[in-house]
Amino acid sequence: MEIISQLIVNSVIAGAIYSMVTLGFNLIYGTAQFFDLGYGVLTAVGGYAVFYFSKMLGLNIYLSIVLGVLIAGLIGFLIEKIVYERLRKQKASSMVYMVTALGVMTLLQAVISILFSSQFQVFPVTINANTYQILGGVITGVQLITLIISILIMFGLVLLLRFTKFGKAVKAVSDDVEVSKIVGIDTDSIISKVFFLGSAIAGLAGILVGFDTGIEPTMGFSLLLKGVIASIIGGIGNIYGGVLGSFLLGFIENFGIWKISGEWKDAISFAVLIIFLLFRPEGILRKK
Amino acid sequence: MEILKTKGIAKHFDGVHAVDSLSIGFEKGKITGLIGPNGSGKSTLINLLTGVIKIDGGLVVVGNNEEIKRLLPHEIADYGITRTFQDVHLFEQMRVLDNVLVVLTKRNVFASLFETHKKFHLARAEEVLIKVGLWEKRNELAKNLSYGQRKLLEIGRVLAMQNGFGDDSDIFFFDEPFAGLFPEMRKIVISVIQDLKQKGKTVILVEHNMDIIRELCDHLIVLDSGKLLAEGLPQHVLSQKSVLEAYLGE
Ligand SMILES: Nc1ncnc2c1ncn2[C@@H]1O[C@H](COP(=O)(O)OP(=O)(O)OP(=O)(O)O)[C@@H](O)[C@H]1O
Ligand SMILES: [Mg+2]
């Protein structure tokens, strides 16, 4: 019984982290219409920014978090402005986008490694050192905060998209870029703001992972892969689908390794991905 | 006064001169019919004037001062220019109501970030949807509408469009708005166009049905192979031999 509770807790926490990555990824995929494989590295940008401000400069941890989120957002925004906006103007093929995104990822990872070494790092302080018991499972304070933040982001995003004019414009751009232009929406401006928002969310996810387990320059790639798998399971481009896929993936991974070694986690995720690609490529929630 | 003019505007698609150094103007407050055989360049001209495709040569003059070489589609709306497409373009995954509400968005995105739709936006959207007979369908997804309803929704969206000052648009291009519509729906579109004229708006209407052209238009421009073939009052133009030949010869 206890082990099941613990597995549930672990699954939910994994789902919460994945859902943040997936939300940002889907948002960008929806508006800019390409698979941004470079997106994951922004988690590392957020994480290392906090590491830099809190450990190397000795700033207050909460201030460091705010700065980390903003810097991740800003870097995402700049990448879009400097790189992807040009590709759009040139009507680049999806292959060009793919290679470029991989280039961006490699570049940022390399810069982080040069500045901070590729060693695993931890933050100097934590935001909540308590642990709590839930139904016999143990959840750390950081994990609890992660869960709460991911839920807040999810609802915040849904409200933003549903009720604000910005949200309507984002939906319009996701639906049809050409029509959006003709009705007067500055699509480049919307897309760059979406990049800021999505990247800031990735940064925050990276920071939370940092508090939970620590950071390394390549942390983004596995998070991105999980985000992509969750998006595909849930239905690519669909916000609710992405969240559903994230939690489902969290559960499948953690219950999958119940009786076997934890090394199997990634193999299980990819097996699930392949099953979905073969039998339900449109995902759970995507309407055809 | 000519509210919109072209000076030697041109567009070619590898070898085909779709619009061939064309100089024409549209009178403010009038309904101008833009006619010509299939492939004569009517839609291409609209695409040029609304920034959907790039101008190869020549100029566009909006109002009486601005000479423009390059139009960006999202800036067209600020000039007060709006259009429908020959093959309807909608936000397919959005509700009918949202298809109209979205164009009531402030174009300054920072201003719009946390702004929600106000009562008067909803009221405006309702007014427009009632006008085109789609208020009952407001919660349907656009992609689930019938062909005629889709055309009407696009027209509704055009009516809701605002220029850079937040007023209704000034220049309306309709690319074959009547094609494939049932008679009741045609009546709606005719009344929309007549209302626009009453409000002093400028309308450019592409249409193949000459009865409708005669009924609505104050002025006609006839294109053939991307060039100006004839222009003038409808009754004069439609009795010209060259115009008849162009149509019969197609
Ligand atoms: N995107 C394009 N690529 C290549 N050729 C094009 C393109 N758009 C238009 N053309 C060509 O340009 C010419 C003018 O086409 P256009 O669609 O403007 O004619 P139209 O007057 O609107 O005809 P219709 O009455 O059939 O709608 C045609 O020869 C057409 O084949
Ligand atoms: Mg046409």
Coordinates of C-alpha atoms and ligand atoms in Angstrom, one line a residue:
Chain A
M1 CA 0.0 0.0 0.0
E2 CA 2.7 2.4 1.0
I3 CA 4.7 1.8 -2.1
I4 CA 1.6 2.5 -4.2
S5 CA 1.1 5.8 -2.5
Q6 CA 4.7 6.7 -3.1
L7 CA 4.4 5.7 -6.7
I8 CA 1.3 7.9 -7.1
V9 CA 3.1 10.9 -5.5
N10 CA 6.1 10.4 -7.8
S11 CA 3.9 10.1 -10.8
V12 CA 2.0 13.3 -10.0
I13 CA 5.3 15.2 -9.5
A14 CA 6.7 13.9 -12.7
G15 CA 3.4 14.8 -14.5
A16 CA 3.6 18.3 -13.0
I17 CA 7.1 19.0 -14.4
Y18 CA 6.2 17.4 -17.7
S19 CA 3.0 19.4 -18.0
M20 CA 4.9 22.7 -17.6
V21 CA 7.3 21.8 -20.4
T22 CA 4.5 20.5 -22.5
L23 CA 2.4 23.6 -22.1
G24 CA 5.1 25.9 -23.3
F25 CA 6.1 23.6 -26.0
N26 CA 2.5 23.3 -27.3
L27 CA 2.0 27.0 -27.1
I28 CA 5.0 27.6 -29.3
Y29 CA 4.2 24.7 -31.6
G30 CA 0.7 26.0 -32.1
T31 CA 1.6 29.5 -33.1
A32 CA 5.0 29.2 -34.8
Q33 CA 4.0 25.8 -36.3
F34 CA 7.2 24.0 -35.9
F35 CA 8.7 21.4 -33.6
D36 CA 11.0 23.5 -31.4
L37 CA 13.6 21.0 -30.4
G38 CA 15.7 23.7 -28.9
Y39 CA 13.0 24.6 -26.4
G40 CA 14.2 22.2 -23.7
V41 CA 17.5 24.0 -23.2
L42 CA 15.6 27.0 -21.7
T43 CA 15.0 24.9 -18.6
A44 CA 18.7 24.8 -18.2
V45 CA 18.9 28.5 -18.9
G46 CA 16.4 29.1 -16.0
G47 CA 18.2 26.7 -13.7
Y48 CA 21.7 28.1 -14.3
A49 CA 20.5 31.7 -14.0
V50 CA 19.2 30.9 -10.5
F51 CA 22.5 29.1 -9.8
Y52 CA 24.4 32.1 -10.9
F53 CA 22.5 34.7 -9.1
S54 CA 22.0 32.8 -5.8
K55 CA 25.3 30.9 -5.5
M56 CA 27.8 33.0 -7.4
L57 CA 26.4 36.5 -6.7
G58 CA 24.7 35.6 -3.4
L59 CA 21.4 37.2 -4.3
N60 CA 18.2 36.4 -2.4
I61 CA 16.8 33.1 -3.7
Y62 CA 13.4 34.5 -4.6
L63 CA 14.9 37.4 -6.5
S64 CA 17.1 34.9 -8.3
I65 CA 14.0 32.8 -9.2
V66 CA 12.3 35.9 -10.7
L67 CA 15.4 36.8 -12.6
G68 CA 15.9 33.3 -13.8
V69 CA 12.3 33.1 -15.2
L70 CA 12.7 36.5 -16.9
I71 CA 16.0 35.6 -18.4
A72 CA 14.7 32.3 -19.8
G73 CA 11.8 34.2 -21.3
L74 CA 14.0 36.9 -22.8
I75 CA 16.4 34.4 -24.4
G76 CA 13.5 32.5 -25.9
F77 CA 12.2 35.8 -27.2
L78 CA 15.5 36.8 -28.7
I79 CA 16.0 33.4 -30.4
E80 CA 12.6 33.9 -32.0
K81 CA 13.4 37.5 -33.1
I82 CA 16.9 36.8 -34.3
V83 CA 16.5 33.4 -35.8
Y84 CA 13.0 32.0 -36.4
E85 CA 11.4 35.2 -37.5
R86 CA 13.9 35.3 -40.4
L87 CA 13.2 31.7 -41.2
R88 CA 9.5 32.5 -41.5
K89 CA 10.2 35.4 -43.8
Q90 CA 12.2 33.0 -46.0
K91 CA 9.4 30.4 -45.9
A92 CA 12.0 27.9 -44.7
S93 CA 11.1 24.2 -44.9
S94 CA 10.5 22.2 -41.7
M95 CA 13.8 20.5 -42.2
V96 CA 15.6 23.9 -41.9
Y97 CA 13.7 24.7 -38.8
M98 CA 14.6 21.3 -37.3
V99 CA 18.3 21.7 -37.9
T100 CA 18.3 25.3 -36.8
A101 CA 16.5 24.4 -33.5
L102 CA 19.1 21.7 -32.9
G103 CA 21.8 24.2 -33.6
V104 CA 20.3 26.7 -31.1
M105 CA 20.1 24.0 -28.5
T106 CA 23.7 22.8 -29.0
L107 CA 24.9 26.4 -28.9
L108 CA 23.2 27.3 -25.7
Q109 CA 24.2 24.0 -24.0
A110 CA 27.8 24.7 -25.0
V111 CA 27.7 28.2 -23.6
I112 CA 26.3 27.0 -20.4
S113 CA 29.0 24.3 -20.1
I114 CA 31.7 26.8 -20.8
L115 CA 30.4 29.2 -18.2
F116 CA 29.5 26.8 -15.5
S117 CA 31.3 23.5 -16.5
S118 CA 29.2 20.4 -17.4
Q119 CA 29.2 19.2 -13.8
F120 CA 26.0 18.5 -11.9
Q121 CA 25.2 21.5 -9.6
V122 CA 22.8 22.2 -6.8
F123 CA 21.4 25.5 -5.5
P124 CA 22.8 26.8 -2.2
V125 CA 19.5 27.0 -0.5
T126 CA 16.1 25.4 -0.8
I127 CA 12.7 27.0 -0.8
N128 CA 11.0 24.5 1.4
A129 CA 12.9 21.9 3.4
N130 CA 9.9 20.2 4.9
T131 CA 8.5 16.8 3.9
Y132 CA 4.9 15.9 4.1
Q133 CA 3.0 12.6 4.3
I134 CA 0.2 12.0 1.9
L135 CA -1.7 8.8 2.1
G136 CA 1.5 7.1 3.3
G137 CA 3.6 8.5 0.6
V138 CA 6.3 11.2 1.2
I139 CA 6.3 14.4 -0.7
T140 CA 9.0 17.0 -0.3
G141 CA 8.3 20.7 0.2
V142 CA 9.9 21.5 -3.2
Q143 CA 7.7 18.8 -4.9
L144 CA 4.6 20.2 -3.3
I145 CA 5.5 23.7 -4.5
T146 CA 6.2 22.3 -8.0
L147 CA 2.8 20.7 -8.1
I148 CA 1.0 23.9 -7.0
I149 CA 2.9 26.0 -9.4
S150 CA 2.2 23.7 -12.3
I151 CA -1.5 23.8 -11.5
L152 CA -1.4 27.6 -11.3
I153 CA 0.3 27.9 -14.6
M154 CA -2.1 25.5 -16.2
F155 CA -5.1 27.5 -15.0
G156 CA -3.4 30.8 -15.7
L157 CA -2.8 29.8 -19.3
V158 CA -6.3 28.6 -19.8
L159 CA -7.7 31.8 -18.5
L160 CA -5.3 33.9 -20.5
L161 CA -6.1 32.1 -23.7
R162 CA -9.8 31.9 -23.2
F163 CA -10.7 35.3 -21.8
T164 CA -8.2 37.9 -23.0
K165 CA -7.9 39.5 -26.4
F166 CA -4.3 38.3 -26.5
G167 CA -5.5 34.8 -26.0
K168 CA -7.9 35.2 -29.0
A169 CA -5.1 36.5 -31.1
V170 CA -2.9 33.5 -30.1
K171 CA -5.7 31.2 -31.1
A172 CA -6.2 33.0 -34.3
V173 CA -2.5 32.7 -35.2
S174 CA -2.6 29.0 -34.3
D175 CA -5.6 28.5 -36.5
D176 CA -4.4 30.3 -39.6
V177 CA -1.5 32.7 -39.9
E178 CA -2.5 34.2 -43.2
V179 CA -6.1 35.0 -42.1
S180 CA -4.7 36.5 -38.9
K181 CA -2.6 38.9 -40.9
I182 CA -5.4 39.9 -43.1
V183 CA -7.6 40.8 -40.1
G184 CA -4.8 43.0 -38.8
I185 CA -3.1 40.8 -36.2
D186 CA 0.7 41.4 -36.2
T187 CA 1.5 37.7 -36.2
D188 CA 5.2 38.2 -35.6
S189 CA 4.6 40.2 -32.5
I190 CA 2.1 37.6 -31.2
I191 CA 4.6 34.8 -31.9
S192 CA 7.5 36.5 -30.2
K193 CA 5.4 37.1 -27.1
V194 CA 4.4 33.5 -27.1
F195 CA 8.0 32.6 -27.2
F196 CA 8.7 34.8 -24.2
L197 CA 5.8 33.2 -22.3
G198 CA 6.6 29.6 -23.3
S199 CA 10.3 30.1 -22.5
A200 CA 9.6 31.6 -19.2
I201 CA 7.5 28.6 -18.3
A202 CA 10.4 26.3 -19.4
G203 CA 12.8 28.3 -17.3
L204 CA 10.5 28.0 -14.2
A205 CA 10.3 24.2 -14.8
G206 CA 14.0 24.0 -14.9
I207 CA 14.4 26.0 -11.7
L208 CA 11.9 23.7 -9.9
V209 CA 13.8 20.6 -11.2
G210 CA 16.9 22.3 -9.9
F211 CA 15.5 22.6 -6.4
D212 CA 14.2 19.0 -6.6
T213 CA 17.2 17.2 -8.0
G214 CA 19.8 19.7 -9.3
I215 CA 20.9 21.0 -12.7
E216 CA 23.2 20.1 -15.5
P217 CA 23.6 21.7 -19.0
T218 CA 21.9 18.8 -20.8
M219 CA 18.9 18.6 -18.5
G220 CA 16.7 20.2 -21.1
F221 CA 16.9 17.5 -23.6
S222 CA 15.3 14.7 -21.7
L223 CA 12.7 17.1 -20.3
L224 CA 12.0 18.2 -23.9
L225 CA 11.6 14.6 -25.0
K226 CA 9.2 13.9 -22.2
G227 CA 7.3 17.0 -23.2
V228 CA 7.1 16.0 -26.8
I229 CA 6.0 12.5 -25.9
A230 CA 3.3 13.9 -23.5
S231 CA 2.2 16.3 -26.3
I232 CA 1.8 13.5 -28.8
I233 CA 0.0 11.2 -26.3
G234 CA -2.4 14.0 -25.4
G235 CA -2.8 15.5 -28.8
I236 CA -0.3 17.9 -30.2
G237 CA -1.3 21.5 -30.0
N238 CA -4.1 20.9 -27.5
I239 CA -3.5 22.4 -24.1
Y240 CA -5.7 20.0 -22.1
G241 CA -4.3 17.1 -24.1
G242 CA -0.8 18.1 -23.2
V243 CA -1.6 18.2 -19.5
L244 CA -3.4 14.9 -19.7
G245 CA -0.6 13.3 -21.6
S246 CA 2.0 14.6 -19.1
F247 CA 0.3 13.1 -16.1
L248 CA -0.4 9.9 -18.0
L249 CA 3.3 9.7 -18.9
G250 CA 4.2 10.4 -15.3
F251 CA 2.1 7.5 -14.1
I252 CA 3.1 5.1 -16.9
E253 CA 6.8 5.7 -16.2
N254 CA 6.6 5.4 -12.5
F255 CA 4.3 2.4 -12.3
G256 CA 6.2 0.9 -15.2
I257 CA 9.3 0.6 -13.0
W258 CA 7.5 -0.7 -10.0
K259 CA 9.0 -4.2 -10.2
I260 CA 12.0 -3.4 -12.4
S261 CA 15.0 -1.1 -12.3
G262 CA 14.6 2.6 -12.8
E263 CA 16.8 2.5 -15.8
W264 CA 13.8 1.3 -17.8
K265 CA 12.0 4.6 -17.4
D266 CA 13.0 6.1 -20.7
A267 CA 12.6 2.9 -22.6
I268 CA 9.0 2.7 -21.3
S269 CA 8.3 6.3 -22.3
F270 CA 9.5 5.7 -25.8
A271 CA 7.6 2.4 -26.1
V272 CA 4.5 4.4 -25.2
L273 CA 5.4 7.0 -27.8
I274 CA 5.8 4.4 -30.5
I275 CA 2.5 2.7 -29.6
F276 CA 0.7 6.0 -29.9
L277 CA 2.4 6.9 -33.1
L278 CA 1.4 3.6 -34.6
F279 CA -2.2 3.3 -33.3
R280 CA -3.3 6.8 -32.4
P281 CA -1.0 9.4 -33.9
E282 CA -3.5 12.2 -33.4
G283 CA -3.3 11.7 -29.6
I284 CA -6.1 11.2 -27.0
L285 CA -7.8 14.6 -27.3
R286 CA -7.0 15.8 -30.8
K287 CA -10.2 16.0 -32.9
K288 CA -9.6 14.9 -36.4
Chain B
M1 CA -12.1 61.7 -54.9
E2 CA -10.2 58.5 -55.4
I3 CA -9.6 56.9 -52.1
L4 CA -7.3 54.2 -53.5
K5 CA -5.2 54.2 -56.7
T6 CA -2.7 52.1 -58.4
K7 CA 0.1 53.4 -60.6
G8 CA 1.4 50.9 -63.1
I9 CA 1.0 48.1 -60.6
A10 CA 2.2 44.7 -61.9
K11 CA 2.4 41.1 -60.9
H12 CA 3.6 38.1 -62.9
F13 CA 3.7 34.5 -62.1
D14 CA 6.6 32.9 -64.1
G15 CA 5.7 34.4 -67.5
V16 CA 2.0 35.1 -66.9
H17 CA 1.3 38.8 -66.5
A18 CA -1.6 38.4 -64.1
V19 CA -1.7 42.2 -63.5
D20 CA 0.1 44.1 -66.2
S21 CA 1.2 47.7 -65.3
L22 CA -2.3 48.7 -64.3
S23 CA -3.3 52.2 -63.3
I24 CA -6.8 52.5 -61.9
G25 CA -8.6 54.2 -59.1
F26 CA -11.5 53.6 -56.8
E27 CA -13.9 56.4 -56.0
K28 CA -14.7 57.1 -52.3
G29 CA -18.2 56.2 -51.3
K30 CA -19.0 54.4 -54.5
I31 CA -19.5 50.7 -55.4
T32 CA -17.1 49.8 -58.1
G33 CA -17.6 46.6 -60.0
L34 CA -14.4 44.8 -61.0
I35 CA -15.2 42.4 -63.8
G36 CA -13.5 40.4 -66.4
P37 CA -13.2 36.9 -67.8
N38 CA -11.7 34.1 -65.7
G39 CA -8.0 34.6 -65.1
S40 CA -8.1 38.3 -66.0
G41 CA -6.4 39.2 -62.8
K42 CA -9.2 40.4 -60.6
S43 CA -8.3 38.3 -57.5
T44 CA -4.6 39.0 -58.1
L45 CA -5.3 42.7 -58.0
I46 CA -7.1 42.4 -54.7
N47 CA -4.3 40.2 -53.4
L48 CA -1.8 43.0 -54.3
L49 CA -3.9 45.7 -52.8
T50 CA -4.3 43.8 -49.5
G51 CA -0.7 42.8 -49.2
V52 CA -1.4 39.1 -49.5
I53 CA 1.1 38.8 -52.4
K54 CA 4.1 41.0 -53.1
I55 CA 3.9 43.8 -55.7
D56 CA 6.4 43.3 -58.5
G57 CA 6.3 46.8 -59.8
G58 CA 4.4 50.1 -59.6
L59 CA 2.8 51.8 -56.6
V60 CA -0.3 51.9 -54.5
V61 CA -1.7 55.3 -53.3
V62 CA -4.0 55.3 -50.3
G63 CA -6.0 58.4 -49.7
N64 CA -4.3 61.4 -51.4
N65 CA -0.8 61.2 -50.1
E66 CA 0.8 57.9 -49.2
E67 CA 2.6 56.2 -52.0
I68 CA 3.3 52.6 -51.1
K69 CA 5.6 50.1 -52.7
R70 CA 5.3 47.3 -50.3
L71 CA 2.1 46.5 -48.4
L72 CA 2.2 44.2 -45.4
P73 CA -1.0 42.3 -44.9
H74 CA -1.4 43.1 -41.2
E75 CA -1.0 46.8 -41.9
I76 CA -3.7 46.9 -44.5
A77 CA -6.3 46.8 -41.8
D78 CA -4.9 50.0 -40.3
Y79 CA -5.3 51.7 -43.6
G80 CA -9.0 50.8 -43.3
I81 CA -8.8 48.2 -46.1
T82 CA -10.5 44.8 -45.6
R83 CA -11.5 42.0 -47.9
T84 CA -13.2 38.6 -48.4
F85 CA -11.5 35.8 -50.3
Q86 CA -12.9 34.0 -53.3
D87 CA -12.2 30.8 -51.5
V88 CA -13.5 31.7 -48.0
H89 CA -10.8 32.0 -45.3
L90 CA -12.0 31.6 -41.7
F91 CA -10.6 30.6 -38.4
E92 CA -11.8 27.0 -38.7
Q93 CA -11.3 25.8 -35.2
M94 CA -12.9 28.9 -33.6
R95 CA -16.5 29.5 -32.8
V96 CA -18.5 31.8 -35.1
L97 CA -18.7 34.4 -32.4
D98 CA -14.9 34.3 -31.8
N99 CA -14.3 34.6 -35.5
V100 CA -15.9 38.1 -35.3
L101 CA -14.6 38.9 -31.8
V102 CA -11.0 38.3 -32.8
V103 CA -11.0 41.1 -35.3
L104 CA -12.2 43.5 -32.5
T105 CA -8.8 42.9 -30.9
K106 CA -6.7 45.9 -30.2
R107 CA -3.7 45.6 -32.4
N108 CA -1.3 46.8 -29.8
V109 CA -0.6 43.4 -28.1
F110 CA 0.7 44.8 -24.9
A111 CA -2.4 46.7 -24.4
S112 CA -4.5 43.6 -25.2
L113 CA -2.6 41.2 -22.9
F114 CA -4.8 41.5 -20.0
E115 CA -7.7 43.2 -21.6
T116 CA -10.9 41.1 -21.9
H117 CA -13.6 41.7 -24.4
K118 CA -15.8 44.6 -23.3
K119 CA -19.6 44.7 -23.5
F120 CA -19.5 47.0 -26.6
H121 CA -17.3 44.5 -28.4
L122 CA -19.8 41.7 -27.7
A123 CA -22.7 44.1 -28.7
R124 CA -20.9 44.9 -32.0
A125 CA -20.3 41.2 -32.7
E126 CA -23.9 40.5 -32.0
E127 CA -25.0 43.3 -34.3
V128 CA -22.8 42.0 -37.1
L129 CA -23.9 38.4 -36.7
I130 CA -27.5 39.3 -36.7
K131 CA -27.0 41.3 -39.9
V132 CA -25.5 38.2 -41.7
G133 CA -28.1 35.9 -40.1
L134 CA -25.6 33.8 -38.1
W135 CA -26.4 34.9 -34.5
E136 CA -28.2 31.6 -33.8
K137 CA -25.0 29.8 -35.0
R138 CA -22.7 31.8 -32.8
N139 CA -21.5 28.8 -30.8
E140 CA -20.8 26.5 -33.7
L141 CA -17.3 26.0 -34.9
A142 CA -16.7 27.7 -38.2
K143 CA -15.6 24.5 -39.9
N144 CA -19.1 23.1 -39.2
L145 CA -20.9 25.7 -41.2
S146 CA -22.4 25.2 -44.6
Y147 CA -20.8 26.8 -47.7
G148 CA -23.1 29.7 -47.7
Q149 CA -22.9 30.3 -44.0
R150 CA -19.1 30.3 -44.3
K151 CA -19.3 33.1 -46.9
L152 CA -21.7 35.1 -44.7
L153 CA -19.4 34.7 -41.7
E154 CA -16.5 36.0 -43.7
I155 CA -18.6 39.0 -44.7
G156 CA -19.6 39.5 -41.0
R157 CA -15.9 39.5 -40.1
V158 CA -15.2 42.1 -42.7
L159 CA -18.0 44.3 -41.3
A160 CA -16.5 44.1 -37.8
M161 CA -13.0 45.1 -38.9
Q162 CA -11.7 48.3 -37.7
N163 CA -9.1 50.7 -39.1
G164 CA -6.1 52.2 -37.3
F165 CA -8.3 54.7 -35.4
G166 CA -10.7 52.0 -34.1
D167 CA -13.5 53.0 -36.5
D168 CA -15.1 50.7 -39.0
S169 CA -13.1 50.0 -42.1
D170 CA -13.3 52.3 -45.1
I171 CA -12.6 50.2 -48.2
F172 CA -14.2 46.8 -48.7
F173 CA -13.2 44.3 -51.3
F174 CA -15.6 41.5 -52.0
D175 CA -14.3 38.7 -54.2
E176 CA -17.3 37.0 -55.7
P177 CA -19.4 37.1 -52.5
F178 CA -22.5 35.8 -54.2
A179 CA -21.1 32.7 -55.8
G180 CA -22.9 29.6 -54.7
L181 CA -25.3 31.4 -52.4
F182 CA -29.1 30.7 -52.1
P183 CA -31.4 33.6 -53.0
E184 CA -32.1 34.5 -49.4
M185 CA -28.4 34.6 -48.6
R186 CA -27.9 36.8 -51.7
K187 CA -30.4 39.2 -50.4
I188 CA -28.4 39.5 -47.2
V189 CA -25.2 40.2 -49.0
I190 CA -26.9 42.8 -51.3
S191 CA -28.3 44.6 -48.2
V192 CA -24.8 44.5 -46.6
I193 CA -23.3 46.2 -49.6
Q194 CA -26.1 48.8 -49.9
D195 CA -25.7 49.6 -46.2
L196 CA -22.0 50.1 -46.6
K197 CA -22.6 52.5 -49.4
Q198 CA -25.2 54.4 -47.3
K199 CA -22.5 54.9 -44.7
G200 CA -20.2 56.4 -47.3
K201 CA -17.9 53.4 -47.5
T202 CA -16.1 52.4 -50.6
V203 CA -16.9 49.0 -52.0
I204 CA -15.1 47.0 -54.7
L205 CA -17.1 44.1 -55.9
V206 CA -15.9 41.2 -58.1
E207 CA -18.8 39.4 -59.6
H208 CA -19.7 37.4 -62.7
N209 CA -23.5 37.9 -62.4
M210 CA -24.3 40.9 -64.5
D211 CA -27.7 41.4 -63.1
I212 CA -26.2 41.9 -59.6
I213 CA -23.5 44.2 -61.1
R214 CA -26.2 46.3 -62.8
E215 CA -28.2 46.5 -59.6
L216 CA -25.4 47.5 -57.3
C217 CA -22.6 49.2 -59.1
D218 CA -22.0 52.9 -59.7
H219 CA -18.9 52.3 -61.8
L220 CA -17.3 49.4 -63.6
I221 CA -13.8 48.5 -64.3
V222 CA -13.2 45.7 -66.8
L223 CA -9.9 43.7 -66.8
D224 CA -8.7 41.5 -69.5
S225 CA -5.3 39.7 -69.3
G226 CA -4.3 41.9 -66.4
K227 CA -4.9 45.1 -68.4
L228 CA -7.7 47.7 -68.2
L229 CA -10.2 46.9 -71.0
A230 CA -12.9 49.4 -70.3
E231 CA -14.2 51.6 -67.5
G232 CA -17.2 53.8 -66.9
L233 CA -20.9 53.6 -66.0
P234 CA -22.3 50.1 -66.0
Q235 CA -24.9 50.6 -68.7
H236 CA -22.2 52.1 -71.0
V237 CA -19.5 49.6 -70.3
L238 CA -21.8 46.5 -70.6
S239 CA -22.9 47.5 -74.0
Q240 CA -19.3 48.0 -75.4
K241 CA -18.4 45.5 -78.1
S242 CA -14.9 44.8 -76.7
V243 CA -16.3 43.9 -73.3
L244 CA -18.9 41.6 -74.8
E245 CA -16.2 40.0 -76.9
A246 CA -13.9 39.5 -73.9
Y247 CA -16.7 37.6 -72.1
L248 CA -17.8 35.6 -75.1
G249 CA -14.3 34.8 -76.2
E250 CA -13.3 33.2 -72.9
Ligands
LIG1 N1 -0.5 32.0 -57.0 C1 -0.5 31.9 -58.4 N2 0.5 31.3 -59.0 C2 0.6 31.2 -60.3 N3 -0.3 31.8 -61.1 C3 -1.3 32.5 -60.6 C4 -1.4 32.6 -59.2 N4 -2.5 33.3 -58.9 C5 -3.1 33.7 -60.1 N5 -2.3 33.2 -61.1 C6 -2.6 33.3 -62.5 O1 -2.8 34.7 -62.7 C7 -3.9 34.9 -63.7 C8 -4.9 35.8 -63.0 O2 -5.6 35.0 -62.0 P1 -6.7 35.6 -61.1 O3 -7.0 34.6 -60.0 O4 -6.3 36.9 -60.6 O5 -7.9 35.8 -62.1 P2 -9.4 36.2 -61.7 O6 -9.7 37.4 -62.6 O7 -9.7 36.4 -60.3 O8 -10.2 34.9 -62.3 P3 -11.6 34.2 -61.7 O9 -12.7 35.0 -62.3 O10 -11.5 32.9 -62.3 O11 -11.5 34.3 -60.2 C9 -4.4 33.5 -64.1 O12 -3.7 33.2 -65.3 C10 -3.9 32.7 -63.0 O13 -3.7 31.4 -63.4
MG2 MG -10.8 35.5 -58.9

